[in-house]
Structures are given as C-alpha cells and as structure tokens.
Amino acid sequence: MAFDLNVSIRKVQGSSASRRLRREGKVPGIVYGAGKPATMIEMSHKDIYFSLKKEAFHSAVINLNIDGNKEQALLRDYQVHAYKPKVHHVDFQRIDPTHELHTKVPLHFVNAEVSPGIKVKGGILNQLATEVEVKCLAKDLPEFIQVDLANLDIGQAIHLQDLKLPAGVKAFTHTDENIALVNIVAPNGASVAEETAEVATETKE
C-alpha cells in the first residue's frame, strides 16, 4: 500500500520561521537520503496529522509530491506537542527503488480466540513483539504481516522464522536470533513465569 502526500519546498528555515509555519496550519519537515541533498519541506498540518493516525502510513511507501516533482520515501521520525494534538516536525527518507530498504512492519495477530491454548485451556496470550524488521524492495513492502494463532497451544510460541512472508520480503534481527514473537502461557501466575522462561530458553537454543 502506498500513500500520496502533497508537500512544498520550504524556503525559510530556523525556529522562528517554523513557529510561523505552525501558526499558519503547516508543519516543517525534511526529506533526505538516496545520495541526494536534503530538501527542507512544509506540508498541511491537517494532511499529515490524519495520515499519522493510520497504522499503515508508518511503514508504507509514501509518494511525495514536492511542488510537482515525485519522490518515494518512508516516514522515519516525527515530533508532536507534549499534550496538544499538534505535529511539530516530520522526517522522510528517500527510497531508491532498485535497492533493498530496511524498515519495520507491524504484526497483526489473528485467530487467538479459536486457538486451543486459549479457547480450550484458558491460557493467556503473551505478545512479545508488535513489529518486525524486514528487507525488501519498495514494490514488495507489505502493509503488515499476519500471524495466525489458530493452532497455538499452551507452552507453544511462534518465532521469527515461522512467519509466512510475502514474496521478496525477508525478516531479520540484528542478532540473528530466532526470536519468539508470541506465546500462550498457563493461566496461573507461577506457570506463566515457568512457561515464559521455557519459551525464552527455546529461543536461544
């Protein structure tokens, strides 16, 4: 999934200029990477505010329309007001469509309610990760990765290498460990600790 966002080149820089932009209902930002000079940009606060509320926007390819020039980018960082619903600054990283990109993709856990560990034995779902890092070309970047829990029983876990990934997508960790993403533990406190420790041990083996 890709998003379109209209932005303009920001001609004036500095903190006072940024404050003025925000009073005008705009947000300052920057686009960098892909061996090109950084470009200072500005965008509608309304557009970026509601885009940031969509989960997919945080891991999707974003088609930036910069005063009529098209560039593909990923959202890399953003700053918001401490308590007001206001976005202060947004960072985008350009994409080279011919090179693999490294980014994080959210996990969507499904069928927990029918898994034997929960439905039959009353176990507790223990989500150990909410996203994974992937490598792929921009055209292959998934909106999310689905994790099917339909067959998961108490004491069992789904690990990184168990994921069913779309074509062209590879999941990885910086430690190369086959980390556990989710497990089901027994409903009483003592057993929960034992089951979690057991899964952690299996992950390291």
XYZ file of N, CA, C and O in Angstrom:
820
model
N 0.851 -1.199 0.000
C 0.000 0.000 0.000
C 0.879 1.239 0.000
O 1.887 1.297 0.696
N 0.492 2.241 -0.789
C 1.254 3.487 -0.856
C 0.337 4.658 -0.525
O -0.880 4.595 -0.746
N 0.909 5.700 -0.006
C 0.175 6.920 0.320
C 0.711 8.071 -0.525
O 1.895 8.105 -0.871
N -0.152 9.014 -0.843
C 0.236 10.223 -1.556
C 0.171 11.398 -0.592
O -0.793 11.535 0.176
N 1.190 12.252 -0.641
C 1.228 13.409 0.239
C 1.789 14.606 -0.520
O 2.881 14.522 -1.096
N 1.037 15.691 -0.546
C 1.486 16.915 -1.202
C 2.285 17.768 -0.225
O 1.814 18.064 0.880
N 3.497 18.123 -0.615
C 4.350 18.988 0.204
C 4.959 20.055 -0.693
O 4.911 19.961 -1.918
N 5.541 21.085 -0.053
C 6.187 22.164 -0.796
C 7.594 22.380 -0.258
O 7.881 22.073 0.909
N 8.468 22.889 -1.107
C 9.811 23.231 -0.646
C 9.718 24.391 0.341
O 9.014 25.379 0.109
N 10.415 24.236 1.449
C 10.410 25.276 2.490
C 11.563 26.231 2.225
O 12.729 25.849 2.287
N 11.218 27.467 1.944
C 12.238 28.438 1.554
C 12.876 29.146 2.749
O 13.988 29.661 2.658
N 12.170 29.199 3.866
C 12.676 29.893 5.050
C 12.910 28.883 6.154
O 12.065 28.017 6.405
N 14.075 28.953 6.810
C 14.412 27.998 7.854
C 14.624 28.717 9.184
O 14.666 29.943 9.247
N 14.794 27.920 10.232
C 15.008 28.494 11.560
C 13.796 28.304 12.442
O 12.684 28.064 11.970
N 14.018 28.422 13.763
C 12.945 28.166 14.726
C 11.802 29.164 14.613
O 10.636 28.798 14.725
N 12.111 30.437 14.377
C 11.044 31.436 14.271
C 10.206 31.192 13.022
O 8.978 31.335 13.047
N 10.871 30.811 11.924
C 10.140 30.503 10.692
C 9.257 29.283 10.890
O 8.128 29.228 10.385
N 9.744 28.269 11.622
C 8.955 27.067 11.892
C 7.734 27.393 12.744
O 6.642 26.869 12.496
N 7.898 28.259 13.731
C 6.752 28.654 14.561
C 5.709 29.377 13.714
O 4.505 29.186 13.891
N 6.172 30.205 12.804
C 5.245 30.933 11.932
C 4.480 29.957 11.040
O 3.271 30.105 10.836
N 5.186 28.964 10.525
C 4.522 27.956 9.705
C 3.422 27.242 10.487
O 2.313 27.042 9.980
N 3.730 26.881 11.722
C 2.750 26.155 12.540
C 1.529 27.019 12.814
O 0.398 26.514 12.857
N 1.718 28.331 13.013
C 0.573 29.220 13.221
C -0.293 29.300 11.970
O -1.492 29.566 12.051
N 0.314 29.045 10.816
C -0.413 29.078 9.542
C -1.027 27.728 9.191
O -1.554 27.541 8.093
N -0.950 26.765 10.108
C -1.535 25.456 9.862
C -0.669 24.548 9.019
O -1.168 23.630 8.363
N 0.652 24.776 9.052
C 1.576 23.948 8.294
C 2.602 23.306 9.221
O 2.774 23.735 10.365
N 3.290 22.288 8.715
C 4.291 21.554 9.502
C 5.598 21.529 8.723
O 5.609 21.150 7.549
N 6.711 21.920 9.346
C 8.006 21.807 8.671
C 8.492 20.363 8.659
O 8.135 19.557 9.525
N 9.321 20.030 7.673
C 9.864 18.685 7.588
C 11.116 18.656 6.730
O 11.602 19.699 6.270
N 11.635 17.458 6.538
C 12.853 17.282 5.744
C 12.768 15.957 4.999
O 12.184 14.984 5.494
N 13.333 15.929 3.787
C 13.471 14.702 3.007
C 14.960 14.517 2.749
O 15.628 15.441 2.265
N 15.489 13.328 3.067
C 16.924 13.099 2.906
C 17.171 11.691 2.380
O 16.270 10.857 2.319
N 18.429 11.427 2.008
C 18.821 10.073 1.618
C 18.919 9.856 0.125
O 18.745 10.782 -0.686
N 19.251 8.619 -0.263
C 19.403 8.177 -1.650
C 20.488 8.951 -2.378
O 20.417 9.140 -3.594
N 21.496 9.429 -1.637
C 22.620 10.121 -2.255
C 22.303 11.505 -2.777
O 23.079 12.074 -3.554
N 21.169 12.079 -2.344
C 20.779 13.414 -2.792
C 20.834 14.386 -1.614
O 20.731 13.977 -0.458
N 20.982 15.692 -1.905
C 20.968 16.678 -0.821
C 19.627 16.672 -0.109
O 18.582 16.385 -0.705
N 19.658 16.992 1.178
C 18.418 17.080 1.948
C 17.566 18.233 1.425
O 18.081 19.271 1.007
N 16.247 18.030 1.435
C 15.310 19.049 0.983
C 14.415 19.444 2.146
O 13.764 18.579 2.752
N 14.389 20.728 2.469
C 13.503 21.228 3.515
C 12.108 21.410 2.922
O 11.954 22.011 1.853
N 11.103 20.866 3.608
C 9.745 20.903 3.074
C 8.761 21.431 4.121
O 9.086 21.545 5.307
N 7.550 21.719 3.661
C 6.444 22.057 4.544
C 5.196 21.387 3.998
O 5.105 21.094 2.803
N 4.236 21.126 4.880
C 3.023 20.411 4.468
C 1.850 20.843 5.332
O 2.025 21.434 6.405
N 0.656 20.537 4.878
C -0.558 20.841 5.628
C -0.593 20.046 6.925
O -0.391 18.831 6.920
N -0.864 20.737 8.037
C -0.971 20.037 9.316
C -2.108 19.028 9.284
O -1.980 17.901 9.776
N -3.220 19.408 8.689
C -4.377 18.506 8.631
C -4.016 17.233 7.897
O -4.331 16.125 8.360
N -3.323 17.355 6.755
C -2.974 16.179 5.957
C -2.059 15.226 6.721
O -2.297 14.019 6.776
N -0.998 15.757 7.324
C -0.034 14.885 7.993
C -0.593 14.360 9.319
O -0.336 13.210 9.706
N -1.405 15.158 10.002
C -1.976 14.736 11.284
C -2.848 13.499 11.101
O -2.714 12.506 11.837
N -3.733 13.532 10.108
C -4.624 12.391 9.901
C -3.898 11.217 9.238
O -4.275 10.063 9.455
N -2.862 11.479 8.478
C -2.061 10.392 7.918
C -1.359 9.620 9.021
O -1.292 8.380 8.993
N -0.813 10.339 10.003
C -0.094 9.693 11.098
C -0.999 8.824 11.967
O -0.523 7.948 12.681
N -2.294 9.063 11.926
C -3.226 8.257 12.694
C -3.467 6.881 12.071
O -4.047 5.998 12.710
N -3.027 6.698 10.814
C -3.204 5.428 10.126
C -1.968 4.565 10.338
O -0.859 4.979 10.021
N -2.164 3.371 10.856
C -1.039 2.475 11.145
C -0.172 2.247 9.909
O 1.060 2.274 9.970
N -0.808 2.027 8.769
C -0.066 1.687 7.556
C 0.865 2.804 7.102
O 1.895 2.542 6.473
N 0.533 4.035 7.413
C 1.353 5.173 6.984
C 2.765 5.089 7.557
O 3.729 5.550 6.944
N 2.907 4.472 8.716
C 4.194 4.421 9.409
C 5.160 3.416 8.792
O 6.355 3.438 9.104
N 4.669 2.527 7.934
C 5.558 1.541 7.314
C 5.377 1.465 5.802
O 5.985 0.616 5.152
N 4.560 2.347 5.242
C 4.248 2.277 3.813
C 5.184 3.157 2.988
O 5.858 4.052 3.506
N 5.201 2.892 1.692
C 5.866 3.787 0.748
C 4.989 5.033 0.589
O 3.777 4.919 0.372
N 5.597 6.188 0.721
C 4.867 7.451 0.619
C 5.315 8.167 -0.652
O 6.508 8.401 -0.854
N 4.355 8.468 -1.512
C 4.645 9.208 -2.733
C 4.552 10.704 -2.431
O 3.456 11.253 -2.281
N 5.707 11.331 -2.302
C 5.750 12.757 -2.016
C 5.658 13.544 -3.314
O 6.443 13.339 -4.238
N 4.711 14.442 -3.371
C 4.589 15.361 -4.500
C 5.173 16.694 -4.044
O 4.519 17.476 -3.361
N 6.443 16.938 -4.399
C 7.156 18.126 -3.923
C 7.103 19.193 -5.013
O 7.918 19.207 -5.935
N 6.093 20.046 -4.919
C 5.909 21.096 -5.926
C 5.911 20.521 -7.339
O 6.530 21.058 -8.259
N 5.244 19.387 -7.534
C 5.130 18.788 -8.859
C 6.157 17.717 -9.150
O 6.005 16.968 -10.120
N 7.210 17.617 -8.345
C 8.223 16.572 -8.520
C 7.900 15.399 -7.596
O 7.661 15.587 -6.408
N 7.895 14.180 -8.147
C 7.518 12.996 -7.382
C 8.761 12.295 -6.820
O 9.729 12.078 -7.536
N 8.704 11.968 -5.528
C 9.755 11.162 -4.896
C 9.096 10.167 -3.956
O 8.102 10.483 -3.298
N 9.661 8.965 -3.874
C 9.166 7.968 -2.932
C 9.990 8.018 -1.653
O 11.215 8.185 -1.702
N 9.322 7.861 -0.530
C 10.018 7.976 0.752
C 9.329 7.116 1.803
O 8.217 6.622 1.609
N 10.029 6.943 2.927
C 9.474 6.311 4.123
C 9.447 7.334 5.239
O 10.327 8.194 5.335
N 8.449 7.250 6.094
C 8.428 8.051 7.313
C 9.513 7.533 8.245
O 9.558 6.340 8.544
N 10.385 8.413 8.711
C 11.461 7.984 9.595
C 11.337 8.543 11.008
O 11.752 7.909 11.971
N 10.743 9.719 11.171
C 10.618 10.287 12.514
C 9.605 11.420 12.465
O 9.366 12.004 11.400
N 9.024 11.706 13.605
C 8.145 12.879 13.701
C 8.074 13.301 15.161
O 8.261 12.496 16.078
N 7.837 14.588 15.357
C 7.715 15.135 16.701
C 6.332 15.748 16.872
O 5.810 16.381 15.938
N 5.752 15.539 18.033
C 4.430 16.095 18.328
C 4.489 16.909 19.621
O 5.417 16.767 20.428
N 3.507 17.759 19.814
C 3.394 18.549 21.039
C 3.184 17.618 22.225
O 2.588 16.540 22.095
N 3.676 18.016 23.382
C 3.619 17.161 24.569
C 2.196 16.772 24.958
O 1.965 15.640 25.410
N 1.227 17.664 24.773
C -0.144 17.314 25.164
C -1.211 17.808 24.184
O -2.363 17.386 24.243
N -0.858 18.676 23.257
C -1.823 19.144 22.266
C -1.763 18.257 21.017
O -0.716 17.693 20.696
N -2.879 18.114 20.294
C -2.876 17.303 19.066
C -2.233 18.050 17.903
O -2.883 18.388 16.914
N -0.945 18.312 18.032
C -0.223 19.075 17.017
C 1.077 18.368 16.635
O 1.820 17.912 17.504
N 1.335 18.283 15.341
C 2.577 17.720 14.827
C 3.561 18.861 14.626
O 3.218 19.890 14.039
N 4.788 18.703 15.121
C 5.777 19.785 15.059
C 6.764 19.641 13.906
O 7.208 20.641 13.343
N 7.134 18.409 13.566
C 8.159 18.222 12.531
C 8.095 16.784 12.030
O 7.752 15.876 12.786
N 8.420 16.584 10.745
C 8.369 15.244 10.162
C 9.625 15.012 9.319
O 10.053 15.889 8.564
N 10.222 13.814 9.464
C 11.395 13.412 8.673
C 11.015 12.284 7.731
O 10.401 11.295 8.153
N 11.405 12.412 6.463
C 11.206 11.361 5.479
C 12.553 10.943 4.904
O 13.436 11.774 4.721
N 12.694 9.654 4.594
C 13.895 9.153 3.943
C 13.551 8.688 2.532
O 12.638 7.890 2.341
N 14.279 9.210 1.554
C 14.039 8.818 0.168
C 14.293 7.328 -0.036
O 15.131 6.729 0.632
N 13.602 6.765 -1.018
C 13.762 5.363 -1.387
C 14.402 5.276 -2.760
O 14.007 5.978 -3.691
N 15.372 4.392 -2.856
C 15.916 4.032 -4.158
C 15.196 2.744 -4.573
O 15.397 1.703 -3.949
N 14.319 2.786 -5.592
C 13.514 1.600 -5.938
C 14.327 0.399 -6.388
O 13.806 -0.719 -6.450
N 15.612 0.602 -6.703
C 16.448 -0.508 -7.167
C 17.235 -1.161 -6.043
O 17.939 -2.148 -6.268
N 17.164 -0.618 -4.824
C 17.909 -1.166 -3.698
C 16.957 -1.597 -2.575
O 15.899 -0.985 -2.371
N 17.342 -2.646 -1.855
C 16.538 -3.093 -0.727
C 16.475 -2.013 0.352
O 17.465 -1.348 0.643
N 15.317 -1.872 0.929
C 15.180 -0.965 2.061
C 15.024 -1.785 3.336
O 14.586 -2.934 3.305
N 15.411 -1.198 4.446
C 15.272 -1.817 5.768
C 14.263 -0.984 6.551
O 14.459 0.215 6.749
N 13.203 -1.616 6.987
C 12.205 -0.878 7.754
C 11.432 -1.838 8.641
O 11.609 -3.058 8.566
N 10.564 -1.311 9.482
C 9.761 -2.127 10.388
C 8.326 -2.214 9.869
O 7.781 -1.242 9.359
N 7.748 -3.400 10.019
C 6.381 -3.655 9.570
C 5.586 -4.196 10.760
O 6.079 -5.073 11.486
N 4.363 -3.696 10.980
C 3.576 -4.178 12.122
C 3.110 -5.616 11.952
O 2.922 -6.100 10.829
N 2.924 -6.301 13.077
C 2.382 -7.653 13.101
C 0.900 -7.592 13.441
O 0.498 -6.862 14.354
N 0.092 -8.349 12.710
C -1.325 -8.481 13.018
C -1.588 -9.909 13.452
O -1.456 -10.851 12.665
N -1.953 -10.088 14.719
C -2.216 -11.416 15.265
C -3.693 -11.765 15.068
O -4.569 -10.987 15.463
N -3.957 -12.919 14.463
C -5.344 -13.307 14.177
C -5.637 -14.700 14.723
O -4.735 -15.501 14.958
N -6.921 -14.963 14.947
C -7.446 -16.272 15.368
C -7.026 -16.683 16.775
O -7.046 -17.877 17.099
N -6.677 -15.715 17.623
C -6.342 -16.056 19.014
C -7.531 -16.684 19.731
O -7.364 -17.598 20.552
N -8.738 -16.218 19.394
C -9.933 -16.682 20.105
C -10.266 -18.146 19.823
O -11.018 -18.763 20.584
N -9.711 -18.717 18.738
C -10.003 -20.124 18.428
C -8.808 -21.042 18.698
O -8.882 -22.244 18.466
N -7.708 -20.479 19.169
C -6.533 -21.319 19.443
C -6.837 -22.250 20.617
O -7.496 -21.861 21.578
N -6.368 -23.494 20.566
C -6.666 -24.438 21.658
C -6.122 -23.980 23.005
O -6.713 -24.260 24.045
N -5.008 -23.279 22.995
C -4.434 -22.833 24.252
C -5.301 -21.830 24.979
O -5.276 -21.755 26.213
N -6.080 -21.056 24.232
C -6.950 -20.039 24.839
C -8.386 -20.553 24.947
O -8.997 -20.517 26.019
N -8.944 -21.034 23.842
C -10.348 -21.448 23.817
C -10.618 -22.652 24.709
O -11.620 -22.694 25.435
N -9.734 -23.645 24.673
C -9.972 -24.890 25.410
C -9.354 -24.868 26.800
O -9.976 -25.303 27.775
N -8.116 -24.336 26.905
C -7.378 -24.442 28.163
C -7.289 -23.139 28.952
O -6.713 -23.124 30.035
N -7.859 -22.067 28.433
C -7.895 -20.811 29.183
C -6.558 -20.135 29.355
O -6.349 -19.380 30.313
N -5.631 -20.388 28.438
C -4.312 -19.759 28.534
C -4.347 -18.264 28.261
O -5.363 -17.698 27.838
N -3.218 -17.628 28.491
C -3.088 -16.175 28.327
C -2.157 -15.892 27.156
O -1.045 -16.411 27.093
N -2.642 -15.058 26.247
C -1.830 -14.675 25.095
C -0.761 -13.680 25.530
O -1.051 -12.678 26.174
N 0.467 -13.967 25.175
C 1.605 -13.131 25.576
C 2.310 -12.629 24.308
O 3.111 -13.340 23.714
N 1.984 -11.394 23.889
C 2.587 -10.826 22.688
C 3.954 -10.240 23.041
O 4.050 -9.312 23.833
N 4.988 -10.781 22.437
C 6.356 -10.381 22.743
C 6.902 -9.363 21.755
O 7.967 -8.786 21.978
N 6.187 -9.152 20.656
C 6.621 -8.183 19.649
C 5.389 -7.622 18.962
O 4.363 -8.305 18.840
N 5.465 -6.396 18.514
C 4.366 -5.771 17.776
C 4.753 -5.482 16.328
O 3.898 -5.137 15.518
N 6.053 -5.622 16.011
C 6.536 -5.356 14.660
C 7.831 -6.125 14.437
O 8.459 -6.606 15.388
N 8.196 -6.274 13.171
C 9.458 -6.927 12.826
C 10.182 -6.092 11.778
O 9.564 -5.338 11.023
N 11.500 -6.230 11.745
C 12.284 -5.558 10.722
C 12.347 -6.438 9.485
O 12.490 -7.654 9.575
N 12.235 -5.795 8.334
C 12.270 -6.536 7.077
C 13.224 -5.871 6.089
O 13.556 -4.688 6.215
N 13.645 -6.680 5.116
C 14.415 -6.191 3.973
C 13.613 -6.532 2.719
O 13.148 -7.664 2.569
N 13.456 -5.561 1.820
C 12.764 -5.819 0.561
C 12.869 -4.591 -0.330
O 13.264 -3.512 0.122
N 12.512 -4.766 -1.576
C 12.385 -3.627 -2.463
C 11.101 -2.877 -2.119
O 10.153 -3.452 -1.557
N 11.072 -1.600 -2.468
C 9.904 -0.774 -2.146
C 8.613 -1.367 -2.696
O 7.568 -1.329 -2.042
N 8.670 -1.965 -3.885
C 7.464 -2.506 -4.508
C 6.919 -3.719 -3.756
O 5.735 -4.080 -3.917
N 7.743 -4.373 -2.951
C 7.323 -5.579 -2.227
C 6.961 -5.308 -0.769
O 6.595 -6.246 -0.047
N 7.057 -4.066 -0.315
C 6.852 -3.748 1.102
C 5.404 -4.014 1.510
O 4.474 -3.411 0.968
N 5.168 -4.929 2.477
C 3.789 -5.219 2.904
C 3.281 -4.177 3.898
O 4.059 -3.552 4.626
N 1.973 -4.012 3.932
C 1.353 -3.099 4.887
C 1.481 -3.647 6.302
O 1.675 -2.906 7.259
N 1.367 -4.966 6.439
C 1.524 -5.645 7.727
C 1.844 -7.106 7.440
O 1.728 -7.575 6.296
N 2.242 -7.839 8.482
C 2.489 -9.273 8.378
C 1.531 -9.977 9.332
O 1.482 -9.667 10.527
N 0.764 -10.904 8.789
C -0.232 -11.609 9.590
C 0.377 -12.816 10.289
O 1.139 -13.560 9.697
N 0.014 -12.968 11.567
C 0.484 -14.103 12.371
C -0.740 -14.892 12.810
O -1.552 -14.399 13.592
N -0.877 -16.114 12.300
C -2.054 -16.943 12.574
C -1.832 -17.763 13.838
O -0.917 -18.583 13.916
N -2.702 -17.558 14.826
C -2.569 -18.233 16.119
C -3.534 -19.411 16.269
O -3.669 -19.960 17.365
N -4.194 -19.813 15.186
C -5.271 -20.802 15.266
C -4.840 -22.133 15.879
O -5.658 -22.818 16.500
N -3.588 -22.529 15.706
C -3.141 -23.842 16.197
C -2.242 -23.757 17.426
O -1.664 -24.769 17.841
N -2.130 -22.593 18.013
C -1.188 -22.404 19.120
C -1.755 -22.919 20.438
O -2.875 -22.573 20.827
N -0.971 -23.721 21.135
C -1.392 -24.297 22.416
C -0.555 -23.701 23.545
O 0.436 -23.001 23.314
N -0.947 -23.989 24.775
C -0.191 -23.515 25.937
C 1.243 -24.052 25.869
O 1.478 -25.229 25.570
N 2.200 -23.185 26.144
C 3.599 -23.571 26.115
C 4.235 -23.474 24.745
O 5.441 -23.670 24.608
N 3.439 -23.153 23.727
C 3.969 -23.032 22.381
C 4.165 -21.564 22.009
O 3.522 -20.678 22.573
N 5.057 -21.340 21.050
C 5.355 -19.972 20.603
C 5.488 -19.950 19.090
O 5.740 -20.972 18.450
N 5.288 -18.776 18.529
C 5.587 -18.537 17.116
C 6.822 -17.661 17.059
O 6.881 -16.607 17.703
N 7.824 -18.130 16.313
C 9.099 -17.440 16.218
C 9.240 -16.716 14.889
O 8.442 -16.908 13.968
N 10.271 -15.916 14.802
C 10.514 -15.121 13.599
C 10.571 -16.000 12.350
O 9.987 -15.658 11.316
N 11.259 -17.130 12.450
C 11.406 -17.995 11.282
C 10.133 -18.744 10.919
O 10.063 -19.393 9.870
N 9.106 -18.663 11.767
C 7.831 -19.303 11.476
C 6.924 -18.431 10.613
O 5.896 -18.911 10.116
N 7.266 -17.161 10.450
C 6.397 -16.244 9.720
C 6.280 -16.631 8.254
O 7.258 -17.032 7.616
N 5.080 -16.486 7.730
C 4.851 -16.660 6.303
C 4.920 -15.279 5.656
O 4.018 -14.461 5.823
N 6.009 -15.030 4.958
C 6.278 -13.702 4.422
C 5.909 -13.618 2.942
O 6.012 -14.605 2.210
N 5.500 -12.432 2.495
C 5.219 -12.256 1.063
C 6.489 -12.452 0.240
O 7.609 -12.343 0.753
N 6.313 -12.720 -1.030
C 7.453 -12.904 -1.938
C 8.320 -11.647 -1.936
O 7.819 -10.522 -1.963
N 9.627 -11.865 -1.863
C 10.565 -10.754 -1.912
C 10.851 -10.094 -0.578
O 11.641 -9.147 -0.506
N 10.224 -10.582 0.503
C 10.377 -9.963 1.826
C 11.140 -10.913 2.744
O 10.818 -12.101 2.839
N 12.149 -10.403 3.434
C 12.934 -11.183 4.389
C 12.894 -10.492 5.749
O 13.138 -9.291 5.849
N 12.591 -11.257 6.797
C 12.622 -10.730 8.155
C 13.995 -10.993 8.758
O 14.653 -11.976 8.434
N 14.438 -10.097 9.630
C 15.758 -10.281 10.238
C 15.822 -9.597 11.590
O 14.971 -8.770 11.942
N 16.847 -9.972 12.365
C 17.186 -9.269 13.599
C 18.668 -8.941 13.546
O 19.422 -9.569 12.806
N 19.086 -7.980 14.324
C 20.496 -7.583 14.319
C 21.375 -8.609 15.033
O 22.598 -8.598 14.879
N 20.738 -9.509 15.792
C 21.497 -10.542 16.490
C 21.388 -11.898 15.797
O 22.004 -12.862 16.226
N 20.572 -11.977 14.747
C 20.333 -13.223 14.011
C 19.687 -14.304 14.876
O 19.742 -15.483 14.553
N 19.050 -13.919 15.975
C 18.345 -14.893 16.812
C 16.955 -15.154 16.255
O 16.316 -14.266 15.695
N 16.485 -16.370 16.412
C 15.126 -16.734 16.008
C 14.187 -16.364 17.154
O 13.704 -17.213 17.902
N 13.917 -15.091 17.295
C 13.197 -14.593 18.471
C 11.741 -15.044 18.485
O 11.124 -15.236 17.443
N 11.203 -15.223 19.694
C 9.781 -15.527 19.859
C 8.977 -14.239 19.710
O 9.332 -13.197 20.265
N 7.893 -14.316 18.964
C 7.039 -13.152 18.723
C 5.790 -13.179 19.603
O 5.275 -12.128 19.987
N 5.307 -14.386 19.896
C 4.088 -14.529 20.694
C 4.055 -15.937 21.271
O 4.583 -16.875 20.670
N 3.464 -16.089 22.449
C 3.256 -17.424 23.000
C 1.989 -17.436 23.832
O 1.371 -16.393 24.070
N 1.575 -18.618 24.238
C 0.429 -18.761 25.136
C 0.928 -19.427 26.405
O 1.572 -20.475 26.355
N 0.635 -18.785 27.521
C 1.114 -19.291 28.805
C -0.068 -19.726 29.668
O -1.212 -19.326 29.440
N 0.221 -20.545 30.657
C -0.812 -21.063 31.551
C -1.454 -19.932 32.343
O -0.826 -18.899 32.596
N -2.712 -20.102 32.756
C -3.440 -19.001 33.388
C -3.004 -18.622 34.797
O -3.298 -17.524 35.243
N -2.312 -19.506 35.557
C -1.926 -19.103 36.907
C -0.534 -18.485 36.894
O 0.302 -18.800 36.062
N -0.263 -17.609 37.849
C 0.961 -16.812 37.862
C 2.241 -17.612 37.837
O 3.162 -17.313 37.095
N 2.316 -18.680 38.632
C 3.550 -19.466 38.711
C 3.859 -20.112 37.373
O 4.983 -20.104 36.902
N 2.816 -20.674 36.749
C 3.024 -21.349 35.484
C 3.369 -20.369 34.376
O 4.100 -20.683 33.457
N 2.794 -19.161 34.462
C 3.109 -18.140 33.463
C 4.601 -17.874 33.435
O 5.234 -17.840 32.390
N 5.193 -17.700 34.611
C 6.625 -17.429 34.683
C 7.423 -18.594 34.134
O 8.404 -18.417 33.416
N 6.993 -19.828 34.480
C 7.709 -21.008 34.009
C 7.622 -21.154 32.499
O 8.602 -21.436 31.830
N 6.416 -20.942 31.952
C 6.227 -21.103 30.512
C 7.017 -20.040 29.742
O 7.638 -20.325 28.725
N 6.991 -18.790 30.240
C 7.714 -17.710 29.568
C 9.208 -17.990 29.571
O 9.905 -17.782 28.582
N 9.738 -18.489 30.709
C 11.156 -18.815 30.800
C 11.508 -19.956 29.860
O 12.561 -19.958 29.221
N 10.586 -20.928 29.733
C 10.832 -22.077 28.861
C 10.917 -21.627 27.404
O 11.803 -22.044 26.654
N 10.002 -20.743 26.999
C 10.000 -20.247 25.626
C 11.256 -19.445 25.351
O 11.893 -19.541 24.308
N 11.669 -18.623 26.330
C 12.892 -17.825 26.160
C 14.105 -18.739 25.981
O 15.000 -18.465 25.182
N 14.128 -19.845 26.748
C 15.247 -20.789 26.629
C 15.258 -21.448 25.262
O 16.304 -21.588 24.626
N 14.072 -21.853 24.769
C 13.995 -22.471 23.461
C 14.461 -21.532 22.365
O 15.105 -21.939 21.411
N 14.171 -20.245 22.541
C 14.543 -19.258 21.537
C 16.054 -19.163 21.391
O 16.591 -18.967 20.302
N 16.782 -19.322 22.487
C 18.234 -19.185 22.466
C 18.940 -20.436 21.961
O 20.114 -20.410 21.613
N 18.227 -21.559 21.992
C 18.867 -22.820 21.606
C 18.994 -22.944 20.092
O 18.223 -22.391 19.354
